[in-house]
Short mmCIF file of C-alpha atoms and ligand atoms in Angstrom, two decimals:
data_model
loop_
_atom_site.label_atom_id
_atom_site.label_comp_id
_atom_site.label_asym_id
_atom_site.label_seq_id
_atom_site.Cartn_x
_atom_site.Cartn_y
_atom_site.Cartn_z
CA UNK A 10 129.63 96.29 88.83
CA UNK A 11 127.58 94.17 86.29
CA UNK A 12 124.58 92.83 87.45
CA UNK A 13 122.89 89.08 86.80
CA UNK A 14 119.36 90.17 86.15
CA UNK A 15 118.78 86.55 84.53
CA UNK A 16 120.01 84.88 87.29
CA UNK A 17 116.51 82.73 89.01
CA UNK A 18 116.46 82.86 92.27
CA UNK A 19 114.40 80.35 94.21
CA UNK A 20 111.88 82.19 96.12
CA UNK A 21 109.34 79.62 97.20
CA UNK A 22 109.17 79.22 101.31
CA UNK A 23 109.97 82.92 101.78
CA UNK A 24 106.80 84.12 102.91
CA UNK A 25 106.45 85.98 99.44
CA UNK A 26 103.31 87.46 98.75
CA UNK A 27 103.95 86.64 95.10
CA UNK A 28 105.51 83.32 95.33
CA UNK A 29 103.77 81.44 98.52
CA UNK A 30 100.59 82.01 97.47
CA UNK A 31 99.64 80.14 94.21
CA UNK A 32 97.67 77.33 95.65
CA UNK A 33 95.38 79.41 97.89
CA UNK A 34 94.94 82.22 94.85
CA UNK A 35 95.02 80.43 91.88
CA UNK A 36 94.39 76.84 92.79
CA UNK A 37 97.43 75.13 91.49
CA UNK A 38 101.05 75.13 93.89
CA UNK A 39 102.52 74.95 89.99
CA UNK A 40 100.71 78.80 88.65
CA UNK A 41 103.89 80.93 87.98
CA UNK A 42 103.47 84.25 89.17
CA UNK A 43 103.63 87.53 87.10
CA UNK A 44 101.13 89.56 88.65
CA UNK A 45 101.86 91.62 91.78
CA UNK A 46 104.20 94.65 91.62
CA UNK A 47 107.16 93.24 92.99
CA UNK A 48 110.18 91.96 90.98
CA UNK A 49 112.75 88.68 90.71
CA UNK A 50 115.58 90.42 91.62
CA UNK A 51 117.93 91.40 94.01
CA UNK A 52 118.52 94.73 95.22
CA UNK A 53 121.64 97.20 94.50
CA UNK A 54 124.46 95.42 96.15
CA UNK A 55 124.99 98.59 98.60
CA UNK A 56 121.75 98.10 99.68
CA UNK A 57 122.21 94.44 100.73
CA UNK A 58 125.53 95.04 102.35
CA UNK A 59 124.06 97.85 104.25
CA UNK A 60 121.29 95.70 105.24
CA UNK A 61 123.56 93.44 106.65
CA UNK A 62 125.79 95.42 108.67
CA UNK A 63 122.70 96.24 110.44
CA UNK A 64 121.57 93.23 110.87
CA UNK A 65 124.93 92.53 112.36
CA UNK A 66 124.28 95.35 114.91
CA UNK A 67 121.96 93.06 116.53
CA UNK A 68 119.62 95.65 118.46
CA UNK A 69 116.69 96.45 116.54
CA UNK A 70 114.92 99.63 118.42
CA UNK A 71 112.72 102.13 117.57
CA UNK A 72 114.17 103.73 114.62
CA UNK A 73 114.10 107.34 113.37
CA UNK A 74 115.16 109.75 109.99
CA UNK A 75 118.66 110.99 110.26
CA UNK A 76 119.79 113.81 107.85
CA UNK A 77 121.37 110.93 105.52
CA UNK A 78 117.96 110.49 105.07
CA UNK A 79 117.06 113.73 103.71
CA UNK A 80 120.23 114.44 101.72
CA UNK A 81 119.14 110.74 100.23
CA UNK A 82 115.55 111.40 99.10
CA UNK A 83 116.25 114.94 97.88
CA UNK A 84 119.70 114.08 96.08
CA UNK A 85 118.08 111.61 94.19
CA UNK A 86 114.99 113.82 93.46
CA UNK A 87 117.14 116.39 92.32
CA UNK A 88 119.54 113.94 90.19
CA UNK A 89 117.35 111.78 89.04
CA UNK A 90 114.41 113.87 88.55
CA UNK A 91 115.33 117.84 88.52
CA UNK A 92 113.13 118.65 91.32
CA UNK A 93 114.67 120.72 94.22
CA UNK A 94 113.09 120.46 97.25
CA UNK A 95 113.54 120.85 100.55
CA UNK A 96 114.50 119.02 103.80
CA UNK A 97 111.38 119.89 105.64
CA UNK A 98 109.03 118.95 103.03
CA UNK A 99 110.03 115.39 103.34
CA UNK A 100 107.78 113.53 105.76
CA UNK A 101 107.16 109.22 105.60
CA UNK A 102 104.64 106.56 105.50
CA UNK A 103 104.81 103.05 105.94
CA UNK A 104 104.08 102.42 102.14
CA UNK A 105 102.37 104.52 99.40
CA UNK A 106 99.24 103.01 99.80
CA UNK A 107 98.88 103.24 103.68
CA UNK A 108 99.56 107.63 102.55
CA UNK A 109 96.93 107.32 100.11
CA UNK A 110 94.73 106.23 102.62
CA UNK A 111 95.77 108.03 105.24
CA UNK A 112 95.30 111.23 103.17
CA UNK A 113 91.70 110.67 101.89
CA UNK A 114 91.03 109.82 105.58
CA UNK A 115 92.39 113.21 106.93
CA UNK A 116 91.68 115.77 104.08
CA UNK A 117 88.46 114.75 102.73
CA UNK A 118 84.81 113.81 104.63
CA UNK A 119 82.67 110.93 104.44
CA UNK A 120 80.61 111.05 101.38
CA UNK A 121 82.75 113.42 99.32
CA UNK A 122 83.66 113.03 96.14
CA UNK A 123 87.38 111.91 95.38
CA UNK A 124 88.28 111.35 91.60
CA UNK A 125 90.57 108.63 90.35
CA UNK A 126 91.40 107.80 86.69
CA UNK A 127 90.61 104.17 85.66
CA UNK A 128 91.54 101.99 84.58
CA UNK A 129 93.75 102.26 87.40
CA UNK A 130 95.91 100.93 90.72
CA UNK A 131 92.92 98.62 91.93
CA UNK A 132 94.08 99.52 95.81
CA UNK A 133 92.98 103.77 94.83
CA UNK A 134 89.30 102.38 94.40
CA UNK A 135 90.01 100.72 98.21
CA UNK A 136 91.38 103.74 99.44
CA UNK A 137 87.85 105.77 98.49
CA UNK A 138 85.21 103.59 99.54
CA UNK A 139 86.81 102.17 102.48
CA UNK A 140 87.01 105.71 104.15
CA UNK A 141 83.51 106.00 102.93
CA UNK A 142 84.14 108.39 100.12
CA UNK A 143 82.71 108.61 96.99
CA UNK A 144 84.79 107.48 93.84
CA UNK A 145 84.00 110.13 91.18
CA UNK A 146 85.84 107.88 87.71
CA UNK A 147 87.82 110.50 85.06
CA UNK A 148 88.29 107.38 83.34
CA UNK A 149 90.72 107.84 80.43
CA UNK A 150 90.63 107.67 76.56
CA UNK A 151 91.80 105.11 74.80
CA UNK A 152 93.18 106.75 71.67
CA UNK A 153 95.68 105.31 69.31
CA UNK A 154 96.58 102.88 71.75
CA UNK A 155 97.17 105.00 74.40
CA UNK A 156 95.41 106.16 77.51
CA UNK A 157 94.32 110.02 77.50
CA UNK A 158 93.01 112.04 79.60
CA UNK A 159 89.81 113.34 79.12
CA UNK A 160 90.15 117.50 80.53
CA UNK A 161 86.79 118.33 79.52
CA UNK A 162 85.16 116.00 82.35
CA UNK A 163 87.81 116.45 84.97
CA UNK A 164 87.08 120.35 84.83
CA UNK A 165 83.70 119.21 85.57
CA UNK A 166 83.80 116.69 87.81
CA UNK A 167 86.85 119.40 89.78
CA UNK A 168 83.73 121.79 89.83
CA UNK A 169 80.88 119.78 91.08
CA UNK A 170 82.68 119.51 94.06
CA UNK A 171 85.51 117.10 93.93
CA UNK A 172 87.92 117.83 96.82
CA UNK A 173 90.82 115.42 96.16
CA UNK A 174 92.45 113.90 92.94
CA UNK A 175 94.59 110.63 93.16
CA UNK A 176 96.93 111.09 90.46
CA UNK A 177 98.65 107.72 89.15
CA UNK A 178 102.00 109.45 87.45
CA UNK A 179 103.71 107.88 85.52
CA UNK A 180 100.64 105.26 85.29
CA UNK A 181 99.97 102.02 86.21
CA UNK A 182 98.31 99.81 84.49
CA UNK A 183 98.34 101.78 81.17
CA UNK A 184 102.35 102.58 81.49
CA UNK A 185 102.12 106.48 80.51
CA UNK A 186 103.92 108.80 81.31
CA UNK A 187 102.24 112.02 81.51
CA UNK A 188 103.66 114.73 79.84
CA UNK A 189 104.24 118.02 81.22
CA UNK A 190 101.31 119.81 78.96
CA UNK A 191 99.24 116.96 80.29
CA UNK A 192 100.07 117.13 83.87
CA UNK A 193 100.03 121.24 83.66
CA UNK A 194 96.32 120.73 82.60
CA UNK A 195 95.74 118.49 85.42
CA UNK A 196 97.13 121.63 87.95
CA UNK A 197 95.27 124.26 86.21
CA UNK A 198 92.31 122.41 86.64
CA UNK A 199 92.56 121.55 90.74
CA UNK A 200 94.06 125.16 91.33
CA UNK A 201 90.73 126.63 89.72
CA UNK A 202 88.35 124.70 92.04
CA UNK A 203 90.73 124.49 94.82
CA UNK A 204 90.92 120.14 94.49
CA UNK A 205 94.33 118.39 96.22
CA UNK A 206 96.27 115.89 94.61
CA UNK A 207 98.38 113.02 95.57
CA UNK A 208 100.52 112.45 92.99
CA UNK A 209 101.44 108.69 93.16
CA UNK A 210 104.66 108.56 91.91
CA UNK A 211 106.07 105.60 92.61
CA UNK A 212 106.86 103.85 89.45
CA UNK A 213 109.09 107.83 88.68
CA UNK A 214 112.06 105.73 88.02
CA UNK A 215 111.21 102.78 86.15
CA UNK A 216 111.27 104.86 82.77
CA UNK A 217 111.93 103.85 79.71
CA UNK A 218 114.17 105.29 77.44
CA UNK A 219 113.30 108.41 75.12
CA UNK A 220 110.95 109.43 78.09
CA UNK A 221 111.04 111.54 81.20
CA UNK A 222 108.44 111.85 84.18
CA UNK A 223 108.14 115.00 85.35
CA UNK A 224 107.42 115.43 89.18
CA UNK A 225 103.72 117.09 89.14
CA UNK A 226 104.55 119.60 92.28
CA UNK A 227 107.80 120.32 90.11
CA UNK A 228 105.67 121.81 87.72
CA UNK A 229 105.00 125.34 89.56
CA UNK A 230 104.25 126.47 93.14
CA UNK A 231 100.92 126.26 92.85
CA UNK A 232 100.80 122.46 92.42
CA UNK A 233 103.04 122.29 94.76
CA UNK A 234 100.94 123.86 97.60
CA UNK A 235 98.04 121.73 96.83
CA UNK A 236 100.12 118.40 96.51
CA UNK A 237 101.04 114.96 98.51
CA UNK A 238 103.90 113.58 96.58
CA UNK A 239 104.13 109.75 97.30
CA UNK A 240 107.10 107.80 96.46
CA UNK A 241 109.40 105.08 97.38
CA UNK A 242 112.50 102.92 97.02
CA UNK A 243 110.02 99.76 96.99
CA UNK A 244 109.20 99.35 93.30
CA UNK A 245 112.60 101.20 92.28
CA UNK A 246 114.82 98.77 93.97
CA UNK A 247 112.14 96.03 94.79
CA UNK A 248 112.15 96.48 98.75
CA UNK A 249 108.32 96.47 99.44
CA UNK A 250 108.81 94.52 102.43
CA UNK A 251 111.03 96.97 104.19
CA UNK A 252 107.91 99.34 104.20
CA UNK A 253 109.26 102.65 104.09
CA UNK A 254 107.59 105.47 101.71
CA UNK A 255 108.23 109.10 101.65
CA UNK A 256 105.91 111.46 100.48
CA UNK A 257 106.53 115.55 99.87
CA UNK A 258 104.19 117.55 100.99
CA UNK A 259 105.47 121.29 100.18
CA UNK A 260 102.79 123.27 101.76
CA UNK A 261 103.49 123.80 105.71
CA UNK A 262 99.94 123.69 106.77
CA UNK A 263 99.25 120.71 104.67
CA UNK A 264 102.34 118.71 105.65
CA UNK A 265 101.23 119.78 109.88
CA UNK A 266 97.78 118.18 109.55
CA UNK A 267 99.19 114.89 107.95
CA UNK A 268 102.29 114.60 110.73
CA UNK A 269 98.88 115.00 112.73
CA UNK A 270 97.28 112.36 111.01
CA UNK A 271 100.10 109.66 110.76
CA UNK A 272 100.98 110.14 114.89
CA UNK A 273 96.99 109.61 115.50
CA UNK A 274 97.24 106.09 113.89
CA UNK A 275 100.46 105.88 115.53
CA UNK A 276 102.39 104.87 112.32
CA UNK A 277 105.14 107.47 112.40
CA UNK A 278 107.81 105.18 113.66
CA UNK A 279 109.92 103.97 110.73
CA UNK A 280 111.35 100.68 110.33
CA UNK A 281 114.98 99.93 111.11
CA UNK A 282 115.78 98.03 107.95
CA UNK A 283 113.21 100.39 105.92
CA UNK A 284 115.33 103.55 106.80
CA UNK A 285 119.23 101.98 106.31
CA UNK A 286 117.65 100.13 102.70
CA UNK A 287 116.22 104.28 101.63
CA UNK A 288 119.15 105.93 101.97
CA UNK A 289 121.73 102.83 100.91
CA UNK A 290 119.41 102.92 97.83
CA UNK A 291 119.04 106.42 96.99
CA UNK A 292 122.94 107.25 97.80
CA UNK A 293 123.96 103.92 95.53
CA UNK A 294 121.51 102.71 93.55
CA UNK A 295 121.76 104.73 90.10
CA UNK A 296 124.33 102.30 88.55
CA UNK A 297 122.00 99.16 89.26
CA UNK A 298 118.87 101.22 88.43
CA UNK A 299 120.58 102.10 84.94
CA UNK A 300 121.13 98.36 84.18
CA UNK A 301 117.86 97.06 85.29
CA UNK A 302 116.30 99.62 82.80
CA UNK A 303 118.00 97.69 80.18
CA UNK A 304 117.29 94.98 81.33
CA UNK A 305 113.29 95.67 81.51
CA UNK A 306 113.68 97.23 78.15
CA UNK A 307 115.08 93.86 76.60
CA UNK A 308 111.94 91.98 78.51
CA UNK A 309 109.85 94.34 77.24
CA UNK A 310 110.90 93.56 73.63
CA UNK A 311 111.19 89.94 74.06
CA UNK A 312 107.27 89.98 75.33
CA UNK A 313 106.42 91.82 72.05
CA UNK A 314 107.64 90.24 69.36
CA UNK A 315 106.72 86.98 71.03
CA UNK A 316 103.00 88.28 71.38
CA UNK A 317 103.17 89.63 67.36
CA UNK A 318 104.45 86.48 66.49
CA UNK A 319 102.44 83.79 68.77
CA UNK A 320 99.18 85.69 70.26
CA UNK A 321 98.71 88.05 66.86
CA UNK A 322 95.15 88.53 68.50
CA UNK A 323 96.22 90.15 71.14
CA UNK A 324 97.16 94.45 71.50
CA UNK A 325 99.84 95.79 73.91
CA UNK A 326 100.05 98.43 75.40
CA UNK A 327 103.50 99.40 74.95
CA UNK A 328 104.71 101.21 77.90
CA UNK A 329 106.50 104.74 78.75
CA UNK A 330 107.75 103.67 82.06
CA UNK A 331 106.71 100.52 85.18
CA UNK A 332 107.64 96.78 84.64
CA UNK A 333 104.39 96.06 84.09
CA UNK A 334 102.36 95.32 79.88
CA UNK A 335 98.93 95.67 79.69
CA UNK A 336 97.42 93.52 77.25
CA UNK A 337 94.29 93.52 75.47
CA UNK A 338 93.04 90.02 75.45
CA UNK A 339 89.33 90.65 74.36
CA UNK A 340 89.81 88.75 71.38
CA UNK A 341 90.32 85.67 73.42
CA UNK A 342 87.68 86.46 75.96
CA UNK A 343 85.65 88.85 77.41
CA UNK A 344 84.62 87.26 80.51
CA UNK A 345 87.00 88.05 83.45
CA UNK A 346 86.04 84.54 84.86
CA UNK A 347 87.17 82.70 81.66
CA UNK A 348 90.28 84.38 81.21
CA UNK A 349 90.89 83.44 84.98
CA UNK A 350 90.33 80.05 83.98
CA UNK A 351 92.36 79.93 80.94
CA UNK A 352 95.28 81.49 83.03
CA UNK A 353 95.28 79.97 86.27
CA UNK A 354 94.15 76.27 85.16
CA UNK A 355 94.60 75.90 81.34
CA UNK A 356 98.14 78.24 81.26
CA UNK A 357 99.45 77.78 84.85
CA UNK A 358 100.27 81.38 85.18
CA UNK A 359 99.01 83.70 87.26
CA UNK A 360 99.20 87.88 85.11
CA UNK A 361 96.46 90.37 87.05
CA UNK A 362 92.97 90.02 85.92
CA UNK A 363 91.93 93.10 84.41
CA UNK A 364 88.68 94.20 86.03
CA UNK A 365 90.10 94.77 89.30
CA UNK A 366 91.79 98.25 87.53
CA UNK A 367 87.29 99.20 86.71
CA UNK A 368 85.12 98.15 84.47
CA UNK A 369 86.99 99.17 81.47
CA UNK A 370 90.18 96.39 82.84
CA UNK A 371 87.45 93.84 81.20
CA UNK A 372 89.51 91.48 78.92
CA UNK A 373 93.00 92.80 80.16
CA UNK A 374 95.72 91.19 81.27
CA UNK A 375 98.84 92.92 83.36
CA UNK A 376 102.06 91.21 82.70
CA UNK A 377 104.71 91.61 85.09
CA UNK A 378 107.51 91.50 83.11
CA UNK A 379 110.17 92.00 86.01
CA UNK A 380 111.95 88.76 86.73
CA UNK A 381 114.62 87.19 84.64
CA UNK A 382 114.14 86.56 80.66
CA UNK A 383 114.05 82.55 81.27
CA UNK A 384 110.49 83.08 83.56
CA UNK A 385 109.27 85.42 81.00
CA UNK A 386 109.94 82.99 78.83
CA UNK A 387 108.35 80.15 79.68
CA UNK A 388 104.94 82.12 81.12
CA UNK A 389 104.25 83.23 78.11
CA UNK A 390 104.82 80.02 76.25
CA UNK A 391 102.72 78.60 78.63
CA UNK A 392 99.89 80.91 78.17
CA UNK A 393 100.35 81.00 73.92
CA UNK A 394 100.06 77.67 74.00
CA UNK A 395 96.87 77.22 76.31
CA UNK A 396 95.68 79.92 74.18
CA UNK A 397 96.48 77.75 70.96
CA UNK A 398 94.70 74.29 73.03
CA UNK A 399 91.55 76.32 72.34
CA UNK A 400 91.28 76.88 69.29
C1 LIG B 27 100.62 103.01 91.62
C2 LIG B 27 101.04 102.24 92.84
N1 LIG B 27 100.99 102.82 94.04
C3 LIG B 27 101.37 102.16 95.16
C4 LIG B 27 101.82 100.85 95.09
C5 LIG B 27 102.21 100.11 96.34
O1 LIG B 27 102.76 100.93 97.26
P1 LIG B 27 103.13 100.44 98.73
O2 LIG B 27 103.52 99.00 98.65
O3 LIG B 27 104.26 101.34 99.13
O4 LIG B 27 101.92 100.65 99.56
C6 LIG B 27 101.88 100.21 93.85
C7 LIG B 27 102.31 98.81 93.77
O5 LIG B 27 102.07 98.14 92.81
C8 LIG B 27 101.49 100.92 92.70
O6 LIG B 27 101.53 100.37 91.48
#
């Protein structure tokens, strides 16, 4: 089956976080939205018939994980990704984020230290400091273009005391994908001072071509006993508001305490549409996924040679993997406030301010390039030429 990626659909009066909210966020009803994670398009078409024919059923009770469920996750973890894993590792979450959360909240104690690698995922800053932790910033290295890491002051920061790494692979907003060497270092690093990671790995499938994520508890057995693997068919087949995450926790005692955690908030139930949409997805959804790579791919071009052409002041970022550009806009401004104001009332588009990803998101703008060429199109004509007004 071919899929219409550049078909529009109308989603105004949906209750969409991304399209209902313009006036109260931005101002203006008009401010076309590219900012939040979550794309313009339909799902696989299994995945909405599937939907459907439980929707049909008509009884919507208290749902629970089937072994379709497991054979889904781990058959696409093992096709898609080369990671074996098994049945019993596999545990769920309401939504990465809620895991993240839930995680820091069970495995770490107020007022330690939890390290993070900005610019990055504005909701992992939340996730610390909201449990009363203390965000300890490996921020990264801009080299070349690219973000790096920097080892030298991660093995410190893993020594002074650090007890839990949130690890954004592949990573959003800077769009790398970390390579194995990189990702090994990471390991070495919390094996030697005994720091867990959650590897946040939910953009593993939006990957461009000519790269490949690597699961980080793939990587050896030692990563995998000190790891929290979060992912889920949200971003890969746009379904955040069927809330349903997984996350792989291969260490028994590790995987007990958070089953402990998630009954004592009581959020271990899993939703009815969330569970049908995982494994509809994960059994289907390679054909659509394949296309909608292409399709980002072609957005992805379209947005650079229109910003080398039109906004020559302005660097890209150009991605490994996630729908989502990060552009370096300090030539037009270096206040957050004024590039607010050039967006949201000069440009009538709405991309993510930068310095919610940490200090060094100052001047940045995140693109969400996921929604069909013709919206693309016309955001960032809007903002080239609000950019042009001004000078
Ligand atoms: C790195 C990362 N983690 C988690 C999420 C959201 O996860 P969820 O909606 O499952 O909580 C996003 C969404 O943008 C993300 O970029």
């Amino acid at each position: 089956m071919k899929y219409d990626f550049d078909r529009v659909i109308d989603r105004m009066g949906t209750a969409s976080y991304k399209w209902d909210q313009s006036e109260k966020l931005f101002g203006h009803s008009d401010v076309l939205p590219l900012w939040v994670a979550d794309m313009d398009f339909e799902p696989p078409q299994e995945v909405v018939d599937e939907i459907q024919r439980r929707a049909k059923q008509g009884v919507y009770g208290y749902t629970i994980r089937m072994p379709e469920y497991f054979d889904a996750v781990s058959g696409w973890l093992k096709r898609r990704h080369q990671w074996d894993i098994r049945h019993e590792w596999i545990t769920s979450s309401p939504g990465v984020v809620p895991a993240l959360s839930l995680i820091v909240h069970a495995f770490t104690q107020p007022g330690d230290k939890v390290i993070l690698q900005s610019p990055v995922y504005y909701p992992f800053y939340d996730v610390i400091k909201m449990n009363g932790r203390n965000v300890v910033d490996n921020a990264l290295v801009l080299r070349d273009g690219r973000y790096e890491i920097d080892f030298d002051l991660l093995e410190n920061q893993a020594a002074d005391g650090a007890k839990l790494l949130l690890l954004c692979s592949p990573h959003n907003p800077g769009g790398r994908v970390w390579t194995r060497e990189e990702l090994t270092r990471i390991g070495d690093i919390c094996v030697r001072h005994g720091v867990l990671v959650v590897a946040d790995e939910i953009h593993h499938d939006l990957v461009y071509r000519g790269h490949e994520h690597i699961p980080f508890a793939g990587i050896k057995d030692e990563f995998a006993q000190i790891s929290f693997t979060c992912i889920a068919t949200s971003k890969t087949f746009n379904l955040a508001g069927l809330q349903a995450a997984s996350v792989i926790i291969p260490n028994d005692e590790l995987r007990r305490l958070y089953n402990q955690a998630i009954k004592t908030f009581s959020i271990h139930m899993e939703s009815y549409f969330g569970m049908s949409s995982v494994v509809a997805g994960y059994t289907h959804g390679d054909e659509w996924l394949e296309q909608l790579i292409d399709y980002l791919q072609g957005n992805l071009t379209y947005m650079l040679d229109f910003v080398a052409n039109r906004l020559p002041e302005i660097t890209v970022m150009r991605p490994d993997a996630t729908y989502l550009v990060w552009m370096d806009c300090r030539a037009i401004s270096e206040d957050p406030a004024d590039l607010k104001k050039l967006m949201y009332d000069e440009a009538r588009v709405a991309f993510t301010e930068g310095s919610v990803f940490g200090k060094q998101g100052e001047g940045y703008l995140r693109v969400n390039i996921a929604c069909p060429r013709s919206i693309l199109a016309e955001a960032l004509e809007r903002f080239a030429s609000a950019v042009r007004q001004r000078t």
